[in-house]
Coordinates of C-alpha atoms in Angstrom, one line a residue:
M452 CA 4.3 -100.1 14.4
L453 CA 4.2 -101.4 18.0
L454 CA 1.6 -104.0 17.0
I455 CA 3.8 -105.4 14.2
L456 CA 6.8 -105.4 16.5
A457 CA 4.8 -107.1 19.3
L458 CA 3.6 -109.9 17.0
G459 CA 7.2 -110.4 15.7
T460 CA 8.5 -110.5 19.2
I461 CA 5.9 -113.1 20.3
W462 CA 6.7 -115.2 17.2
L463 CA 10.4 -115.0 17.9
G464 CA 9.8 -115.9 21.5
L465 CA 7.9 -119.1 20.6
K466 CA 10.8 -120.2 18.4
I467 CA 13.4 -119.9 21.3
A468 CA 14.4 -123.3 22.8
E469 CA 15.5 -122.0 26.2
E470 CA 12.5 -121.8 28.5
V471 CA 13.5 -118.8 30.6
Y472 CA 14.4 -116.7 27.5
R473 CA 11.2 -117.8 25.8
I474 CA 9.0 -116.7 28.7
A475 CA 10.9 -113.3 28.9
V476 CA 10.6 -112.6 25.2
V477 CA 6.9 -113.6 24.9
F478 CA 6.1 -111.5 28.0
T479 CA 7.9 -108.5 26.4
G480 CA 5.8 -109.1 23.3
V481 CA 2.6 -109.2 25.3
I482 CA 3.5 -105.8 26.9
L483 CA 4.3 -104.4 23.5
L484 CA 1.0 -105.7 22.1
A485 CA -0.9 -104.1 25.0
M486 CA 0.9 -100.8 24.4
G487 CA 0.3 -100.9 20.7
F488 CA -3.3 -101.7 21.2
V489 CA -3.8 -98.8 23.6
L490 CA -2.0 -96.3 21.3
A491 CA -3.8 -97.6 18.1
P492 CA -6.6 -95.5 16.6
S493 CA -10.2 -96.5 17.6
F494 CA -11.1 -98.0 14.2
I495 CA -8.1 -100.5 14.5
Q496 CA -9.2 -101.3 18.1
I497 CA -12.8 -101.9 17.1
G498 CA -11.7 -103.9 14.1
S499 CA -9.4 -106.1 16.1
V500 CA -12.1 -106.8 18.7
L501 CA -14.7 -107.7 16.0
L502 CA -12.1 -109.9 14.3
L503 CA -11.3 -111.7 17.5
L504 CA -15.1 -112.1 18.2
G505 CA -15.6 -113.6 14.7
V506 CA -12.7 -116.0 15.2
Y507 CA -14.1 -117.0 18.6
Q508 CA -17.6 -117.7 17.2
L509 CA -16.1 -119.8 14.4
Y510 CA -14.1 -121.8 16.9
I511 CA -16.9 -122.3 19.4
S512 CA -19.5 -123.4 16.9
Q513 CA -17.4 -126.3 15.6
P514 CA -18.5 -129.7 17.0
K515 CA -16.0 -131.9 18.7
F516 CA -15.7 -134.7 16.1
N517 CA -13.8 -137.1 18.3
M518 CA -16.4 -137.1 21.0
L519 CA -19.2 -137.8 18.4
V520 CA -17.3 -140.7 16.9
R521 CA -16.6 -142.2 20.4
N522 CA -20.3 -141.9 21.4
E523 CA -21.4 -143.6 18.1
V524 CA -19.0 -146.4 18.6
E525 CA -20.3 -147.0 22.2
A526 CA -23.8 -147.0 20.9
V527 CA -23.0 -149.6 18.2
K528 CA -21.3 -151.8 20.8
T529 CA -24.3 -151.8 23.1
V530 CA -27.0 -152.5 20.4
K531 CA -26.8 -156.2 19.5
C532 CA -30.2 -156.7 18.0
V533 CA -33.1 -154.6 16.8
G534 CA -36.5 -156.0 16.5
P535 CA -39.5 -157.4 18.4
N536 CA -37.9 -160.9 19.0
C537 CA -34.6 -159.6 20.6
S538 CA -33.7 -160.3 24.1
V539 CA -32.2 -157.6 26.4
V540 CA -28.4 -157.6 26.3
N541 CA -26.3 -156.5 29.3
A542 CA -24.2 -153.5 28.3
D543 CA -21.3 -154.6 30.4

């Protein structure tokens, strides 16, 4: 019950426009989340940790698409000619 209340409190805190109240409500939600996690049965604790590790692995393994596109554009800009009869082109 505390875990559901904590998640609701954090969600409500993120919707508040006033910064001081937002920080106070989110902090209260984090305290409730910690208390709910400590009081939860061990299978819920282990399941939560495994779920968070799975989400972390999914997030980490994703390549950064913008960086790849930027590097490919830079490579295309620097290559002017490909072949044995090409002269060296200054990259600047």
